[in-house]
Structure formats: C-alpha cells, structure tokens
Amino acid sequence: MSVEAAGKAEASRFSLTNLIRQPLLVALVLIVLLLALGDMLSPGFASPQQILRLLIVAALLGIVAAGQNLVILGGREGIDLSVGGIVSLSAIIAGNVMNGADSGILPAILACVAAGALFGTFNGIGVTLLRIPPLVMTLGMLGVLQGLLVVIRQGVPSGRAAPALSEFVTRPFLLGLPGIIWLWVLIGLLMAFLLRRTVFGYRVYAIGSNEQAAFLAGMPVRLIRISLFTLSGAFAGLAGLCLIGYAGSSFANVGELYMLPSIIAVVLGGTPLSGGKGGYTGTMAGAVLLVILQSILTTINIDESGRQMIFGATLLVLMLFYGRGRAMRA
C-alpha cells in the first residue's frame, strides 16, 4: 500500500472514531433520518402535530432517564432497575390522592416525589452501606415494589388524574407546547447546572471516574452515591405523576415500559455504564431518538415483545461503542 493510500485510510479511520465519540451529534443525525424514514412509511409521521406527540412521550421517558443518568454517572457499574416499579407505584399514589380533583395535585406531587425518593434512598443504602451490587439491589427492590403494587391494587385499578394535570401534560401551554415539555426543558437546565456548575456535580464525575481516588481526596463518596439513588427515585416518582396525567388513570405495571428504555437513552446519549463521563443533554436526545424508533416499530406492526428484543439488541450495540468508558479514557 502506498504512503498516500495509507494516509487516506488512517484519516478515514480517525474521522469514524471521532464521529463515534460524538454521540450527541450521532443521535441528532439519527433523529432526522428516522423522522424521514417514518414519513416515508407513513405520510404525516413527521407532521408538527405528530412530532409534538412524540416529544410528550419523550419527555416522560426523559424524566425517568434523568435519575438513571445520575446513577450511571456515579460509576461502580451503577444502574437502577427499580425505576419501573417506582413509576408504577407513583402513578397509583397520584391517582388515589387526586381522584379527579385539581385540589389534590400538590399533595400528589409531594407524595409521589417523597415515595420515589424514599425507595431510592433504600437502594442507595443497600449499595453503599450493605455493599450489595447495584444491579442486585435495584432488581430486588423492583420485586418488592411489584409485590407492594399487588397488595395496594388488589387487582383493581383505582384513581384518576386531575383535569388540570391532564391539560398540563397534553394541551398547549406556552408557544404551542404543553407544560410537560417545558418541565422537561427546565429539568434539562437544572441537570446541566447541577453537573457542570456545582461542587456536587464535580464530585459525581470524580467518583464515577475513580472512586478510590475520590475517597482519598476526602470526598463523601457514600453520601453522594446515596444521593444519586435518592434523586433517581424522586425523578421516577415525578414521572409516574406526569404519566397518569398523560394516560388519565393508572394501569397494571405501567412503569415497566420505562426500565430498559431509560438505560438505553442514557447510553445512547454518550454516558458509558462505567460512569464518570457524559451528561444529560445527550440523554435528552437519546430519549427523543428512542421514542421515534418505537413509534416507527409500532407503525410497521412490531408487537411489544418484538420491540423489547430490538431495544435489547440496541443496548448491546451501544455498549460496543460507548459502554467501554474506562478503556476509552485510558
């Protein structure tokens, strides 16, 4: 091979590597391509009304993924499999507290966020003080929550959303966008500030990159990790409240649909499961991309089991590129 040909091959490889290391850019390009594909398969798929509906669904997923993002950033192969159970429990709590009355919205918000934060704190304590691996701890908590849901519901759905909450989630609020989208934007801004402009955020990245070095530097590693799981639970609780506003009432295991997608959205946004690298902006793009993909799969009549298989395969492929965070940093 000539020197010129070798140089071109090296430049091509370098460009591809750089592209892979820009997951936010990749996600944005894929969003455009998938919208175009969806419009080809089903004319009107990329209409403003349809895009708005997709953004509402993406906002619900994005709120759950915000907490998942924090746990994963904290490293130690952190992952929260209990978010689905917390979303389901919070939806039931919200429905029963509101029961169709606007006066119950504020108590429902407090109850859902508090319940989610409580179970998240239990996860954090189990992971840090009892030294249970995050995967095992949160999977066990998911089982506890599923059993609790059966006891509470006794097989009968109950409660419904307040009209004002449903309007906030589904109706235009400002500049033609529903309140749920503005809430998601606000969460994005708060997450960016928390991670990039506060001591807490710096410590999260430090712990995720090298927990031992962070501990030796005097950082309260255990307290921060517990806080991450607490915030994950609180975000899942808030998502459960918003979800019942979208659906109108709770139904069995509604939160299970968010467990795997919330992880994929984080990894798709460029945060490796090894932690210490990434941010929430990419996760927001990942949530939008994932919802568009799910909508396309529904359009071509792929059932729920098929979609879950595709999501699982997607996570494996993403892990191949973005999951080896420590190797890439080394």
mmCIF file of C-alpha atoms in Angstrom:
data_model
loop_
_atom_site.group_PDB
_atom_site.id
_atom_site.type_symbol
_atom_site.label_atom_id
_atom_site.label_comp_id
_atom_site.label_asym_id
_atom_site.label_seq_id
_atom_site.Cartn_x
_atom_site.Cartn_y
_atom_site.Cartn_z
ATOM 1 C CA MET A 1 0.000 0.000 0.000
ATOM 2 C CA SER A 2 1.335 3.442 -0.931
ATOM 3 C CA VAL A 3 2.007 6.127 1.629
ATOM 4 C CA GLU A 4 -0.841 8.227 0.206
ATOM 5 C CA ALA A 5 -3.336 5.346 0.368
ATOM 6 C CA ALA A 6 -2.269 4.522 3.922
ATOM 7 C CA GLY A 7 -2.716 8.162 4.903
ATOM 8 C CA LYS A 8 -6.229 8.230 3.465
ATOM 9 C CA ALA A 9 -7.144 5.028 5.300
ATOM 10 C CA GLU A 10 -5.809 6.436 8.564
ATOM 11 C CA ALA A 11 -7.737 9.695 8.049
ATOM 12 C CA SER A 12 -10.931 7.754 7.334
ATOM 13 C CA ARG A 13 -10.473 5.654 10.475
ATOM 14 C CA PHE A 14 -9.766 8.770 12.526
ATOM 15 C CA SER A 15 -12.894 10.506 11.225
ATOM 16 C CA LEU A 16 -15.063 7.489 12.033
ATOM 17 C CA THR A 17 -13.573 7.285 15.525
ATOM 18 C CA ASN A 18 -14.256 10.965 16.110
ATOM 19 C CA LEU A 19 -17.835 10.521 14.939
ATOM 20 C CA ILE A 20 -18.375 7.590 17.298
ATOM 21 C CA ARG A 21 -17.070 9.724 20.150
ATOM 22 C CA GLN A 22 -19.694 12.412 19.424
ATOM 23 C CA PRO A 23 -22.848 10.524 20.487
ATOM 24 C CA LEU A 24 -24.966 13.685 20.730
ATOM 25 C CA LEU A 25 -24.226 14.511 17.096
ATOM 26 C CA VAL A 26 -24.915 10.903 16.083
ATOM 27 C CA ALA A 27 -28.237 10.963 17.949
ATOM 28 C CA LEU A 28 -29.328 14.215 16.297
ATOM 29 C CA VAL A 29 -28.470 12.897 12.832
ATOM 30 C CA LEU A 30 -30.355 9.667 13.527
ATOM 31 C CA ILE A 31 -33.392 11.643 14.741
ATOM 32 C CA VAL A 32 -33.582 13.449 11.397
ATOM 33 C CA LEU A 33 -33.076 10.227 9.436
ATOM 34 C CA LEU A 34 -35.703 8.321 11.437
ATOM 35 C CA LEU A 35 -38.237 11.123 11.013
ATOM 36 C CA ALA A 36 -37.653 10.997 7.268
ATOM 37 C CA LEU A 37 -37.974 7.208 7.283
ATOM 38 C CA GLY A 38 -41.161 7.356 9.337
ATOM 39 C CA ASP A 39 -42.666 9.879 6.946
ATOM 40 C CA MET A 40 -41.871 7.576 4.030
ATOM 41 C CA LEU A 41 -43.515 4.607 5.747
ATOM 42 C CA SER A 42 -46.499 6.611 6.982
ATOM 43 C CA PRO A 43 -47.166 10.016 5.384
ATOM 44 C CA GLY A 44 -47.733 12.595 8.098
ATOM 45 C CA PHE A 45 -45.376 10.886 10.561
ATOM 46 C CA ALA A 46 -43.161 13.981 10.612
ATOM 47 C CA SER A 47 -46.033 16.461 10.810
ATOM 48 C CA PRO A 48 -45.843 19.109 13.566
ATOM 49 C CA GLN A 49 -48.754 17.516 15.448
ATOM 50 C CA GLN A 50 -47.141 14.074 15.402
ATOM 51 C CA ILE A 51 -43.742 15.440 16.406
ATOM 52 C CA LEU A 52 -45.411 17.201 19.335
ATOM 53 C CA ARG A 53 -46.979 13.927 20.481
ATOM 54 C CA LEU A 54 -43.613 12.200 20.198
ATOM 55 C CA LEU A 55 -41.995 14.943 22.299
ATOM 56 C CA ILE A 56 -44.595 14.481 25.046
ATOM 57 C CA VAL A 57 -43.821 10.766 25.234
ATOM 58 C CA ALA A 58 -40.083 11.514 25.073
ATOM 59 C CA ALA A 59 -40.439 13.957 27.972
ATOM 60 C CA LEU A 60 -41.957 11.225 30.148
ATOM 61 C CA LEU A 61 -39.079 8.889 29.307
ATOM 62 C CA GLY A 62 -36.563 11.712 29.680
ATOM 63 C CA ILE A 63 -37.671 12.492 33.231
ATOM 64 C CA VAL A 64 -37.117 8.862 34.256
ATOM 65 C CA ALA A 65 -33.783 8.837 32.410
ATOM 66 C CA ALA A 66 -32.618 11.939 34.327
ATOM 67 C CA GLY A 67 -32.333 9.927 37.525
ATOM 68 C CA GLN A 68 -30.937 6.931 35.683
ATOM 69 C CA ASN A 69 -28.305 9.241 34.179
ATOM 70 C CA LEU A 70 -27.155 10.378 37.624
ATOM 71 C CA VAL A 71 -26.818 6.830 38.955
ATOM 72 C CA ILE A 72 -24.842 5.700 35.907
ATOM 73 C CA LEU A 73 -22.577 8.764 36.028
ATOM 74 C CA GLY A 74 -21.677 7.805 39.602
ATOM 75 C CA GLY A 75 -19.842 4.723 38.341
ATOM 76 C CA ARG A 76 -19.317 1.360 40.036
ATOM 77 C CA GLU A 77 -21.415 -0.116 37.218
ATOM 78 C CA GLY A 78 -24.344 1.748 38.772
ATOM 79 C CA ILE A 79 -27.756 1.076 37.296
ATOM 80 C CA ASP A 80 -31.279 1.478 38.687
ATOM 81 C CA LEU A 81 -33.650 -1.314 37.663
ATOM 82 C CA SER A 82 -36.271 -0.238 40.194
ATOM 83 C CA VAL A 83 -37.380 2.894 38.299
ATOM 84 C CA GLY A 84 -40.189 0.988 36.562
ATOM 85 C CA GLY A 85 -41.674 -0.107 39.878
ATOM 86 C CA ILE A 86 -41.375 3.393 41.323
ATOM 87 C CA VAL A 87 -43.125 4.873 38.285
ATOM 88 C CA SER A 88 -45.988 2.375 38.655
ATOM 89 C CA LEU A 89 -46.314 2.960 42.397
ATOM 90 C CA SER A 90 -46.228 6.741 41.979
ATOM 91 C CA ALA A 91 -48.923 6.602 39.304
ATOM 92 C CA ILE A 92 -51.192 4.720 41.710
ATOM 93 C CA ILE A 93 -50.416 7.113 44.562
ATOM 94 C CA ALA A 94 -51.104 10.125 42.340
ATOM 95 C CA GLY A 95 -54.389 8.700 41.055
ATOM 96 C CA ASN A 96 -55.681 7.922 44.532
ATOM 97 C CA VAL A 97 -54.568 11.234 46.044
ATOM 98 C CA MET A 98 -56.037 13.341 43.225
ATOM 99 C CA ASN A 99 -59.002 11.114 42.375
ATOM 100 C CA GLY A 100 -60.034 13.547 39.658
ATOM 101 C CA ALA A 101 -59.801 16.707 41.813
ATOM 102 C CA ASP A 102 -57.486 19.609 40.973
ATOM 103 C CA SER A 103 -57.072 20.338 44.671
ATOM 104 C CA GLY A 104 -55.163 17.079 45.036
ATOM 105 C CA ILE A 105 -52.392 17.941 42.570
ATOM 106 C CA LEU A 106 -49.973 19.494 45.056
ATOM 107 C CA PRO A 107 -50.386 16.710 47.655
ATOM 108 C CA ALA A 108 -49.951 14.182 44.846
ATOM 109 C CA ILE A 109 -46.697 15.833 43.728
ATOM 110 C CA LEU A 110 -45.317 15.768 47.253
ATOM 111 C CA ALA A 111 -46.435 12.187 47.853
ATOM 112 C CA CYS A 112 -45.028 10.841 44.574
ATOM 113 C CA VAL A 113 -41.665 12.564 44.823
ATOM 114 C CA ALA A 114 -41.323 11.636 48.512
ATOM 115 C CA ALA A 115 -42.224 7.988 47.890
ATOM 116 C CA GLY A 116 -39.802 7.754 44.980
ATOM 117 C CA ALA A 117 -37.029 9.416 46.982
ATOM 118 C CA LEU A 118 -37.648 7.044 49.903
ATOM 119 C CA PHE A 119 -37.273 3.891 47.837
ATOM 120 C CA GLY A 120 -34.319 5.437 46.040
ATOM 121 C CA THR A 121 -32.669 6.085 49.397
ATOM 122 C CA PHE A 122 -33.199 2.439 50.365
ATOM 123 C CA ASN A 123 -31.412 1.484 47.142
ATOM 124 C CA GLY A 124 -28.538 3.818 47.955
ATOM 125 C CA ILE A 125 -28.169 2.497 51.484
ATOM 126 C CA GLY A 126 -28.159 -1.081 50.231
ATOM 127 C CA VAL A 127 -25.497 -0.310 47.634
ATOM 128 C CA THR A 128 -23.204 1.761 49.866
ATOM 129 C CA LEU A 129 -23.576 0.515 53.433
ATOM 130 C CA LEU A 130 -24.532 -3.107 52.765
ATOM 131 C CA ARG A 131 -22.228 -3.347 49.722
ATOM 132 C CA ILE A 132 -24.891 -5.001 47.567
ATOM 133 C CA PRO A 133 -24.150 -4.635 43.823
ATOM 134 C CA PRO A 134 -26.469 -2.007 42.256
ATOM 135 C CA LEU A 135 -27.881 -4.498 39.760
ATOM 136 C CA VAL A 136 -28.851 -6.932 42.518
ATOM 137 C CA MET A 137 -30.090 -4.270 44.935
ATOM 138 C CA THR A 138 -32.336 -2.441 42.485
ATOM 139 C CA LEU A 139 -33.627 -5.675 40.955
ATOM 140 C CA GLY A 140 -34.574 -6.845 44.442
ATOM 141 C CA MET A 141 -36.265 -3.506 45.113
ATOM 142 C CA LEU A 142 -38.209 -3.904 41.884
ATOM 143 C CA GLY A 143 -39.528 -7.215 43.202
ATOM 144 C CA VAL A 144 -40.538 -5.555 46.475
ATOM 145 C CA LEU A 145 -42.351 -2.789 44.608
ATOM 146 C CA GLN A 146 -44.167 -5.246 42.365
ATOM 147 C CA GLY A 147 -45.404 -7.129 45.407
ATOM 148 C CA LEU A 148 -46.443 -3.863 47.045
ATOM 149 C CA LEU A 149 -48.381 -2.905 43.924
ATOM 150 C CA VAL A 150 -50.346 -6.150 44.065
ATOM 151 C CA VAL A 151 -51.222 -5.539 47.724
ATOM 152 C CA ILE A 152 -52.288 -1.942 47.111
ATOM 153 C CA ARG A 153 -54.272 -2.511 43.957
ATOM 154 C CA GLN A 154 -55.672 -5.957 44.822
ATOM 155 C CA GLY A 155 -56.055 -6.451 41.086
ATOM 156 C CA VAL A 156 -58.382 -3.475 40.650
ATOM 157 C CA PRO A 157 -57.195 -0.188 39.055
ATOM 158 C CA SER A 158 -58.198 2.877 41.050
ATOM 159 C CA GLY A 159 -57.828 6.640 40.978
ATOM 160 C CA ARG A 160 -57.692 9.093 38.111
ATOM 161 C CA ALA A 161 -55.835 12.219 37.117
ATOM 162 C CA ALA A 162 -56.984 15.741 37.892
ATOM 163 C CA PRO A 163 -58.200 17.643 34.793
ATOM 164 C CA ALA A 164 -55.615 20.390 35.322
ATOM 165 C CA LEU A 165 -52.785 17.839 35.356
ATOM 166 C CA SER A 166 -54.029 16.210 32.149
ATOM 167 C CA GLU A 167 -54.179 19.618 30.466
ATOM 168 C CA PHE A 168 -50.668 20.432 31.685
ATOM 169 C CA VAL A 169 -49.311 17.255 30.128
ATOM 170 C CA THR A 170 -51.255 17.160 26.861
ATOM 171 C CA ARG A 171 -52.559 20.656 25.991
ATOM 172 C CA PRO A 172 -50.587 23.642 24.577
ATOM 173 C CA PHE A 173 -49.356 25.797 27.422
ATOM 174 C CA LEU A 174 -46.783 28.277 26.091
ATOM 175 C CA LEU A 175 -45.679 28.889 22.489
ATOM 176 C CA GLY A 176 -47.842 25.977 21.440
ATOM 177 C CA LEU A 177 -46.003 23.473 23.648
ATOM 178 C CA PRO A 178 -47.572 21.513 26.544
ATOM 179 C CA GLY A 179 -46.369 22.139 30.072
ATOM 180 C CA ILE A 180 -44.695 18.708 30.282
ATOM 181 C CA ILE A 181 -42.214 19.730 27.573
ATOM 182 C CA TRP A 182 -41.387 22.981 29.378
ATOM 183 C CA LEU A 183 -40.951 20.980 32.583
ATOM 184 C CA TRP A 184 -38.524 18.706 30.739
ATOM 185 C CA VAL A 185 -36.581 21.699 29.431
ATOM 186 C CA LEU A 186 -36.389 23.064 32.987
ATOM 187 C CA ILE A 187 -35.127 19.706 34.255
ATOM 188 C CA GLY A 188 -32.510 19.728 31.495
ATOM 189 C CA LEU A 189 -31.291 23.174 32.545
ATOM 190 C CA LEU A 190 -31.215 22.175 36.210
ATOM 191 C CA MET A 191 -29.320 18.982 35.405
ATOM 192 C CA ALA A 192 -26.767 20.911 33.343
ATOM 193 C CA PHE A 193 -26.280 23.379 36.196
ATOM 194 C CA LEU A 194 -26.063 20.617 38.800
ATOM 195 C CA LEU A 195 -23.493 18.582 36.894
ATOM 196 C CA ARG A 196 -21.354 21.364 35.414
ATOM 197 C CA ARG A 197 -21.596 24.251 37.857
ATOM 198 C CA THR A 198 -21.751 22.771 41.345
ATOM 199 C CA VAL A 199 -19.330 21.000 43.675
ATOM 200 C CA PHE A 200 -21.785 18.108 43.846
ATOM 201 C CA GLY A 201 -21.584 17.663 40.075
ATOM 202 C CA TYR A 202 -17.799 17.736 40.043
ATOM 203 C CA ARG A 203 -17.758 15.107 42.746
ATOM 204 C CA VAL A 204 -20.163 12.881 40.821
ATOM 205 C CA TYR A 205 -17.793 12.854 37.843
ATOM 206 C CA ALA A 206 -14.801 12.303 40.127
ATOM 207 C CA ILE A 207 -16.445 9.353 41.858
ATOM 208 C CA GLY A 208 -17.566 7.881 38.561
ATOM 209 C CA SER A 209 -14.061 8.180 37.094
ATOM 210 C CA ASN A 210 -12.114 6.839 40.078
ATOM 211 C CA GLU A 211 -13.949 6.156 43.311
ATOM 212 C CA GLN A 212 -10.809 5.245 45.247
ATOM 213 C CA ALA A 213 -9.044 8.473 44.293
ATOM 214 C CA ALA A 214 -12.154 10.488 45.171
ATOM 215 C CA PHE A 215 -12.294 8.814 48.600
ATOM 216 C CA LEU A 216 -8.637 9.524 49.249
ATOM 217 C CA ALA A 217 -9.252 13.146 48.261
ATOM 218 C CA GLY A 218 -11.747 13.432 51.119
ATOM 219 C CA MET A 219 -14.979 13.305 49.159
ATOM 220 C CA PRO A 220 -18.058 11.860 50.948
ATOM 221 C CA VAL A 221 -18.403 9.011 48.464
ATOM 222 C CA ARG A 222 -21.113 7.088 50.291
ATOM 223 C CA LEU A 223 -23.302 10.126 50.898
ATOM 224 C CA ILE A 224 -23.047 11.224 47.279
ATOM 225 C CA ARG A 225 -23.897 7.763 45.975
ATOM 226 C CA ILE A 226 -26.928 7.545 48.257
ATOM 227 C CA SER A 227 -27.981 10.988 46.989
ATOM 228 C CA LEU A 228 -27.775 9.778 43.387
ATOM 229 C CA PHE A 229 -30.140 6.885 44.045
ATOM 230 C CA THR A 230 -32.436 9.188 46.030
ATOM 231 C CA LEU A 231 -32.631 11.604 43.091
ATOM 232 C CA SER A 232 -33.236 8.705 40.706
ATOM 233 C CA GLY A 233 -36.207 7.605 42.778
ATOM 234 C CA ALA A 234 -37.525 11.177 43.026
ATOM 235 C CA PHE A 235 -37.375 11.639 39.238
ATOM 236 C CA ALA A 236 -39.149 8.303 38.717
ATOM 237 C CA GLY A 237 -41.827 9.416 41.184
ATOM 238 C CA LEU A 238 -42.324 12.669 39.277
ATOM 239 C CA ALA A 239 -42.527 10.723 36.009
ATOM 240 C CA GLY A 240 -45.246 8.497 37.485
ATOM 241 C CA LEU A 241 -47.282 11.581 38.358
ATOM 242 C CA CYS A 242 -46.883 13.014 34.845
ATOM 243 C CA LEU A 243 -47.671 9.637 33.300
ATOM 244 C CA ILE A 244 -51.077 9.414 34.935
ATOM 245 C CA GLY A 245 -51.729 12.937 33.672
ATOM 246 C CA TYR A 246 -50.980 11.667 30.171
ATOM 247 C CA ALA A 247 -52.954 8.417 30.423
ATOM 248 C CA GLY A 248 -55.789 9.710 32.633
ATOM 249 C CA SER A 249 -55.622 6.736 35.007
ATOM 250 C CA SER A 250 -53.129 4.114 36.161
ATOM 251 C CA PHE A 251 -52.990 0.561 34.877
ATOM 252 C CA ALA A 252 -51.068 -2.562 35.777
ATOM 253 C CA ASN A 253 -47.265 -2.330 35.651
ATOM 254 C CA VAL A 254 -47.318 0.853 33.585
ATOM 255 C CA GLY A 255 -43.794 1.721 34.710
ATOM 256 C CA GLU A 256 -42.160 -1.463 33.413
ATOM 257 C CA LEU A 257 -42.088 0.087 29.930
ATOM 258 C CA TYR A 258 -39.552 2.648 31.170
ATOM 259 C CA MET A 259 -36.909 0.465 32.799
ATOM 260 C CA LEU A 260 -34.909 -0.701 29.774
ATOM 261 C CA PRO A 261 -35.554 2.401 27.586
ATOM 262 C CA SER A 262 -34.304 4.698 30.361
ATOM 263 C CA ILE A 263 -30.976 2.869 30.352
ATOM 264 C CA ILE A 264 -30.753 2.858 26.551
ATOM 265 C CA ALA A 265 -31.489 6.600 26.388
ATOM 266 C CA VAL A 266 -28.595 7.294 28.774
ATOM 267 C CA VAL A 267 -26.112 5.114 26.894
ATOM 268 C CA LEU A 268 -27.366 6.379 23.542
ATOM 269 C CA GLY A 269 -26.643 9.897 24.763
ATOM 270 C CA GLY A 270 -22.992 9.012 25.322
ATOM 271 C CA THR A 271 -22.808 8.129 29.019
ATOM 272 C CA PRO A 272 -20.942 4.798 29.393
ATOM 273 C CA LEU A 273 -22.199 2.372 32.012
ATOM 274 C CA SER A 274 -18.783 2.607 33.651
ATOM 275 C CA GLY A 275 -19.682 6.202 34.614
ATOM 276 C CA GLY A 276 -17.610 9.341 35.030
ATOM 277 C CA LYS A 277 -18.313 10.700 31.564
ATOM 278 C CA GLY A 278 -21.306 12.112 29.701
ATOM 279 C CA GLY A 279 -24.203 14.388 30.540
ATOM 280 C CA TYR A 280 -27.939 14.858 30.392
ATOM 281 C CA THR A 281 -28.129 16.774 27.102
ATOM 282 C CA GLY A 282 -27.182 13.627 25.216
ATOM 283 C CA THR A 283 -29.691 11.643 27.254
ATOM 284 C CA MET A 284 -32.468 14.022 26.188
ATOM 285 C CA ALA A 285 -31.554 13.455 22.547
ATOM 286 C CA GLY A 286 -31.381 9.717 23.219
ATOM 287 C CA ALA A 287 -34.902 9.749 24.682
ATOM 288 C CA VAL A 288 -36.293 11.516 21.605
ATOM 289 C CA LEU A 289 -34.488 9.111 19.279
ATOM 290 C CA LEU A 290 -35.746 6.085 21.178
ATOM 291 C CA VAL A 291 -39.370 7.282 21.135
ATOM 292 C CA ILE A 292 -39.204 7.912 17.391
ATOM 293 C CA LEU A 293 -37.774 4.429 16.855
ATOM 294 C CA GLN A 294 -40.524 2.912 18.991
ATOM 295 C CA SER A 295 -43.170 4.804 17.015
ATOM 296 C CA ILE A 296 -41.743 3.528 13.732
ATOM 297 C CA LEU A 297 -41.744 -0.037 15.041
ATOM 298 C CA THR A 298 -45.382 0.401 16.039
ATOM 299 C CA THR A 299 -46.167 1.814 12.591
ATOM 300 C CA ILE A 300 -44.813 -1.325 10.901
ATOM 301 C CA ASN A 301 -46.799 -3.521 13.332
ATOM 302 C CA ILE A 302 -43.967 -4.834 15.511
ATOM 303 C CA ASP A 303 -45.544 -6.095 18.745
ATOM 304 C CA GLU A 304 -44.333 -5.287 22.261
ATOM 305 C CA SER A 305 -42.168 -8.391 22.589
ATOM 306 C CA GLY A 306 -40.503 -7.606 19.275
ATOM 307 C CA ARG A 307 -39.829 -4.027 20.346
ATOM 308 C CA GLN A 308 -38.257 -5.195 23.591
ATOM 309 C CA MET A 309 -35.984 -7.551 21.649
ATOM 310 C CA ILE A 310 -34.930 -4.711 19.360
ATOM 311 C CA PHE A 311 -34.307 -2.414 22.347
ATOM 312 C CA GLY A 312 -32.162 -5.090 23.985
ATOM 313 C CA ALA A 313 -30.149 -5.565 20.798
ATOM 314 C CA THR A 314 -29.784 -1.786 20.527
ATOM 315 C CA LEU A 315 -28.342 -1.635 24.044
ATOM 316 C CA LEU A 316 -25.801 -4.337 23.182
ATOM 317 C CA VAL A 317 -24.697 -2.455 20.065
ATOM 318 C CA LEU A 318 -24.439 0.807 22.011
ATOM 319 C CA MET A 319 -22.350 -0.911 24.651
ATOM 320 C CA LEU A 320 -19.959 -1.965 21.915
ATOM 321 C CA PHE A 321 -19.307 1.679 21.021
ATOM 322 C CA TYR A 322 -19.979 3.683 24.182
ATOM 323 C CA GLY A 323 -20.004 1.163 27.014
ATOM 324 C CA ARG A 324 -16.249 0.735 27.367
ATOM 325 C CA GLY A 325 -15.795 4.044 29.108
ATOM 326 C CA ARG A 326 -12.715 3.129 31.138
ATOM 327 C CA ALA A 327 -10.899 1.710 28.117
ATOM 328 C CA MET A 328 -11.638 4.839 26.081
ATOM 329 C CA ARG A 329 -10.440 7.109 28.891
ATOM 330 C CA ALA A 330 -7.263 5.041 29.297
#
